[in-house]
Backbone as numpy.savetxt, mean C-alpha at the origin, in Angstrom:
# Nx Ny Nz CAx CAy CAz Cx Cy Cz
13.44 -9.02 3.32 12.58 -7.84 3.31 13.48 -6.62 3.31
13.09 -5.63 2.51 13.83 -4.36 2.46 12.86 -3.21 2.76
13.43 -2.16 3.28 12.69 -0.91 3.48 13.17 0.09 2.45
12.26 0.93 2.04 12.58 1.90 1.00 11.85 3.21 1.27
12.47 4.32 0.91 11.85 5.63 0.99 11.71 6.16 -0.43
10.53 6.67 -0.77 10.29 7.30 -2.06 9.95 8.75 -1.82
10.41 9.61 -2.69 10.01 11.03 -2.66 8.91 11.24 -3.66
7.75 11.63 -3.20 6.60 11.88 -4.07 6.26 13.36 -4.00
5.40 13.86 -4.89 5.08 15.29 -4.90 4.58 15.83 -3.55
3.90 15.02 -2.78 3.36 15.48 -1.50 4.32 15.26 -0.32
5.38 14.48 -0.54 6.33 14.20 0.55 6.93 12.80 0.42
7.58 12.39 1.49 8.28 11.11 1.50 7.35 10.00 1.96
7.48 8.84 1.32 6.70 7.66 1.73 7.64 6.52 2.01
7.32 5.78 3.05 8.11 4.64 3.48 7.34 3.35 3.12
8.10 2.34 2.70 7.46 1.07 2.41 8.40 -0.08 2.74
7.82 -1.25 2.90 8.56 -2.50 3.12 8.22 -3.40 1.94
9.24 -4.11 1.46 9.03 -4.91 0.24 9.74 -6.24 0.40
9.08 -7.29 -0.10 9.68 -8.63 -0.11 9.27 -9.31 -1.40
10.14 -10.10 -1.95 9.88 -10.81 -3.20 10.42 -10.08 -4.39
10.91 -10.86 -5.35 11.55 -10.28 -6.53 10.73 -10.43 -7.79
9.91 -11.45 -7.85 9.19 -11.71 -9.07 7.86 -12.39 -8.74
6.87 -12.13 -9.55 5.55 -12.75 -9.36 4.46 -11.70 -9.28
3.25 -12.15 -9.07 2.13 -11.23 -8.89 2.41 -10.30 -7.71
1.90 -9.08 -7.79 2.15 -8.07 -6.76 0.91 -7.92 -5.88
1.14 -7.88 -4.58 0.10 -7.54 -3.62 0.59 -6.33 -2.81
-0.27 -5.29 -2.78 0.04 -4.07 -2.03 -0.81 -4.12 -0.74
-0.13 -4.03 0.42 -0.79 -4.13 1.68 -0.96 -2.76 2.33
-2.17 -2.44 2.77 -2.48 -1.13 3.31 -3.00 -1.30 4.73
-2.28 -0.71 5.68 -2.57 -0.91 7.11 -3.75 -0.06 7.59
-4.18 -0.37 8.78 -5.22 0.46 9.44 -4.58 1.64 10.12
-5.35 2.69 10.33 -4.86 3.84 11.09 -5.13 3.58 12.55
-4.24 3.97 13.39 -3.04 4.77 13.25 -1.75 3.93 13.19
-1.81 2.74 12.65 -0.61 1.87 12.64 0.26 2.16 11.42
1.08 1.20 11.05 2.02 1.39 9.92 2.23 0.03 9.21
3.07 0.07 8.21 3.38 -1.15 7.46 4.09 -2.19 8.35
4.54 -1.79 9.48 5.17 -2.73 10.43 4.20 -3.87 10.79
2.90 -3.58 10.72 1.87 -4.57 10.98 2.08 -5.81 10.11
2.51 -5.58 8.88 2.64 -6.66 7.90 4.05 -7.27 7.83
4.99 -6.71 8.54 6.38 -7.18 8.46 6.52 -8.69 8.65
5.85 -9.30 9.63 6.01 -10.76 9.80 5.47 -11.57 8.62
4.49 -11.05 7.89 3.87 -11.79 6.79 4.63 -11.63 5.48
5.40 -10.55 5.33 6.03 -10.28 4.02 6.95 -11.42 3.55
7.82 -11.98 4.37 8.66 -13.07 3.87 7.84 -14.30 3.45
6.75 -14.55 4.14 5.88 -15.70 3.77 5.19 -15.46 2.45
4.75 -14.22 2.21 4.14 -13.91 0.93 5.17 -14.02 -0.20
6.37 -13.55 0.05 7.46 -13.66 -0.95 7.77 -15.14 -1.20
7.78 -15.92 -0.14 8.04 -17.36 -0.26 6.97 -18.10 -1.05
5.79 -17.49 -1.12 4.70 -18.08 -1.88 4.69 -17.59 -3.34
5.75 -16.87 -3.72 5.88 -16.44 -5.11 5.26 -15.08 -5.42
5.03 -14.27 -4.38 4.45 -12.95 -4.61 5.48 -11.87 -4.35
5.26 -10.70 -4.93 5.98 -9.48 -4.57 5.02 -8.78 -3.61
5.42 -8.61 -2.38 4.58 -7.99 -1.34 5.13 -6.63 -1.00
4.28 -5.61 -1.08 4.68 -4.23 -0.82 3.72 -3.67 0.24
4.25 -3.34 1.40 3.44 -2.72 2.47 3.85 -1.26 2.61
2.88 -0.38 2.47 3.13 1.05 2.42 2.66 1.70 3.72
3.50 2.62 4.27 3.05 3.49 5.36 2.20 4.58 4.72
0.93 4.65 5.05 0.10 5.70 4.47 0.55 7.07 4.96
0.33 8.10 4.18 0.78 9.44 4.56 0.37 9.81 5.98
1.36 10.30 6.74 1.12 10.69 8.12 1.28 9.59 9.17
1.57 8.38 8.72 1.73 7.25 9.63 3.07 6.57 9.40
3.51 5.85 10.41 4.81 5.19 10.30 5.90 6.19 9.98
6.69 5.89 8.97 7.78 6.79 8.59 7.45 7.62 7.35
6.22 7.66 6.95 5.79 8.49 5.83 5.49 9.90 6.30
5.74 10.89 5.44 5.45 12.28 5.76 3.95 12.50 5.90
3.63 13.52 6.68 2.24 13.92 6.80 1.80 14.56 5.46
0.56 14.37 5.07 0.09 15.03 3.87 0.10 16.56 4.07
0.14 17.32 2.99 0.22 18.76 3.12 -1.06 19.42 3.63
-2.15 18.66 3.64 -3.44 19.19 4.13 -4.23 18.00 4.67
-5.40 18.27 5.22 -6.24 17.16 5.65 -6.76 16.44 4.41
-6.46 15.16 4.33 -6.89 14.37 3.19 -8.10 13.51 3.53
-8.88 13.23 2.52 -9.96 12.25 2.64 -9.50 10.96 1.95
-10.33 9.97 2.01 -9.99 8.65 1.47 -9.53 8.73 0.00
-10.22 9.48 -0.86 -9.74 9.52 -2.27 -8.30 10.01 -2.43
-7.87 10.96 -1.62 -6.47 11.43 -1.70 -5.50 10.36 -1.23
-5.86 9.62 -0.20 -4.99 8.54 0.25 -4.90 7.44 -0.82
-6.01 7.14 -1.49 -5.99 6.15 -2.57 -5.13 6.65 -3.75
-5.23 7.93 -4.09 -4.43 8.48 -5.19 -2.94 8.42 -4.82
-2.61 8.68 -3.56 -1.22 8.57 -3.12 -0.72 7.13 -3.23
-1.57 6.18 -2.93 -1.21 4.76 -3.08 -0.85 4.46 -4.53
-1.64 4.98 -5.48 -1.33 4.76 -6.89 -0.03 5.45 -7.30
0.29 6.59 -6.67 1.57 7.23 -6.96 2.72 6.29 -6.59
2.58 5.62 -5.46 3.61 4.65 -5.05 3.70 3.51 -6.06
2.56 2.94 -6.42 2.54 1.84 -7.40 3.17 2.27 -8.70
2.85 3.47 -9.16 3.41 3.97 -10.42 4.90 4.17 -10.32
5.36 4.78 -9.23 6.76 5.07 -9.06 7.60 3.78 -9.00
7.02 2.74 -8.41 7.72 1.46 -8.35 7.54 0.63 -9.64
6.71 1.06 -10.53 6.49 0.35 -11.78 5.84 -1.01 -11.57
4.89 -1.10 -10.66 4.34 -2.41 -10.28 3.25 -2.91 -11.23
2.65 -2.06 -12.05 1.64 -2.49 -12.98 0.35 -2.87 -12.29
-0.22 -4.00 -12.67 -1.48 -4.48 -12.07 -1.14 -5.12 -10.70
-1.98 -4.78 -9.70 -1.71 -5.24 -8.36 -3.00 -5.78 -7.70
-2.81 -6.65 -6.73 -3.89 -7.00 -5.81 -3.75 -6.02 -4.63
-4.87 -5.62 -4.07 -4.87 -4.69 -2.95 -5.44 -5.42 -1.72
-4.64 -5.42 -0.65 -5.05 -6.01 0.61 -5.09 -4.90 1.64
-6.26 -4.70 2.25 -6.41 -3.63 3.23 -7.08 -4.11 4.47
-6.65 -3.54 5.59 -7.22 -3.84 6.91 -7.83 -2.60 7.49
-9.09 -2.66 7.85 -9.85 -1.57 8.47 -9.74 -0.29 7.59
-9.06 0.77 8.05 -8.93 1.99 7.26 -8.27 1.63 5.92
-7.30 0.75 5.96 -6.63 0.33 4.72 -7.57 -0.35 3.77
-8.60 -1.03 4.28 -9.60 -1.65 3.41 -10.40 -0.57 2.69
-10.75 0.49 3.39 -11.49 1.59 2.76 -10.66 2.26 1.69
-9.37 2.49 1.98 -8.46 3.07 0.99 -8.32 2.13 -0.20
-8.22 0.84 0.05 -8.07 -0.13 -1.03 -9.30 -0.17 -1.94
-10.51 -0.10 -1.35 -11.74 -0.08 -2.17 -11.74 1.17 -3.05
-11.41 2.32 -2.47 -11.38 3.57 -3.24 -10.31 3.47 -4.34
-9.18 2.92 -4.04 -8.11 2.76 -5.06 -8.61 1.89 -6.20
-9.32 0.80 -5.88 -9.85 -0.06 -6.94 -10.89 0.67 -7.78
-11.66 1.53 -7.16 -12.65 2.31 -7.91 -11.95 3.34 -8.82
-10.83 3.88 -8.36 -10.09 4.85 -9.15 -9.43 4.21 -10.37
-8.95 3.00 -10.21 -8.22 2.32 -11.29 -8.64 0.83 -11.39
-9.87 0.60 -11.83 -10.33 -0.79 -11.84 -9.51 -1.70 -12.75
-8.97 -1.20 -13.83 -8.21 -2.05 -14.74 -6.81 -2.37 -14.19
-6.38 -1.66 -13.17 -5.07 -1.92 -12.58 -5.18 -2.69 -11.26
-6.42 -2.87 -10.80 -6.67 -3.59 -9.55 -7.07 -5.02 -9.88
-6.15 -5.93 -9.66 -6.36 -7.34 -10.01 -7.44 -7.97 -9.11
-7.36 -7.66 -7.81 -8.32 -8.20 -6.85 -8.24 -7.38 -5.55
-9.27 -7.55 -4.74 -9.33 -6.88 -3.41 -9.40 -7.95 -2.33
-8.58 -7.78 -1.30 -8.63 -8.63 -0.15 -8.88 -7.71 1.04
-10.01 -7.83 1.69 -10.41 -6.88 2.70 -10.62 -7.54 4.04
-10.07 -6.91 5.09 -10.25 -7.41 6.44 -10.79 -6.26 7.28
-11.92 -6.51 7.92 -12.48 -5.50 8.82 -12.97 -4.27 8.11
-13.64 -4.44 6.98 -14.14 -3.29 6.24 -15.17 -2.55 7.10
-14.93 -1.24 7.34 -15.90 -0.50 8.19 -17.27 -0.35 7.53
């Protein structure tokens, strides 16, 4: 597992990544936690042939705070900025609680790029 920092137009984002090749799953944590929630699972997902990317949403973990108060659509758009910057293409979205809401919105924003949704604790 590696940690990475990306500079995006709104600020810095932190992510954890495991796996080199295979289908991509992007994991989105609940608020107020961070991608650390998924750290124990990332090596197992990579071992199953997936590229697993867990992102600290803006304002949480080691990611910068957004420049203003954001709603769910802005968080989903920021998630796609990460996917685009990493060149991940089509992804599965896995979200827990708040992350599930962000994942649903992300799938609505880019249905052709969202391979599938895995939701836990959808509010």
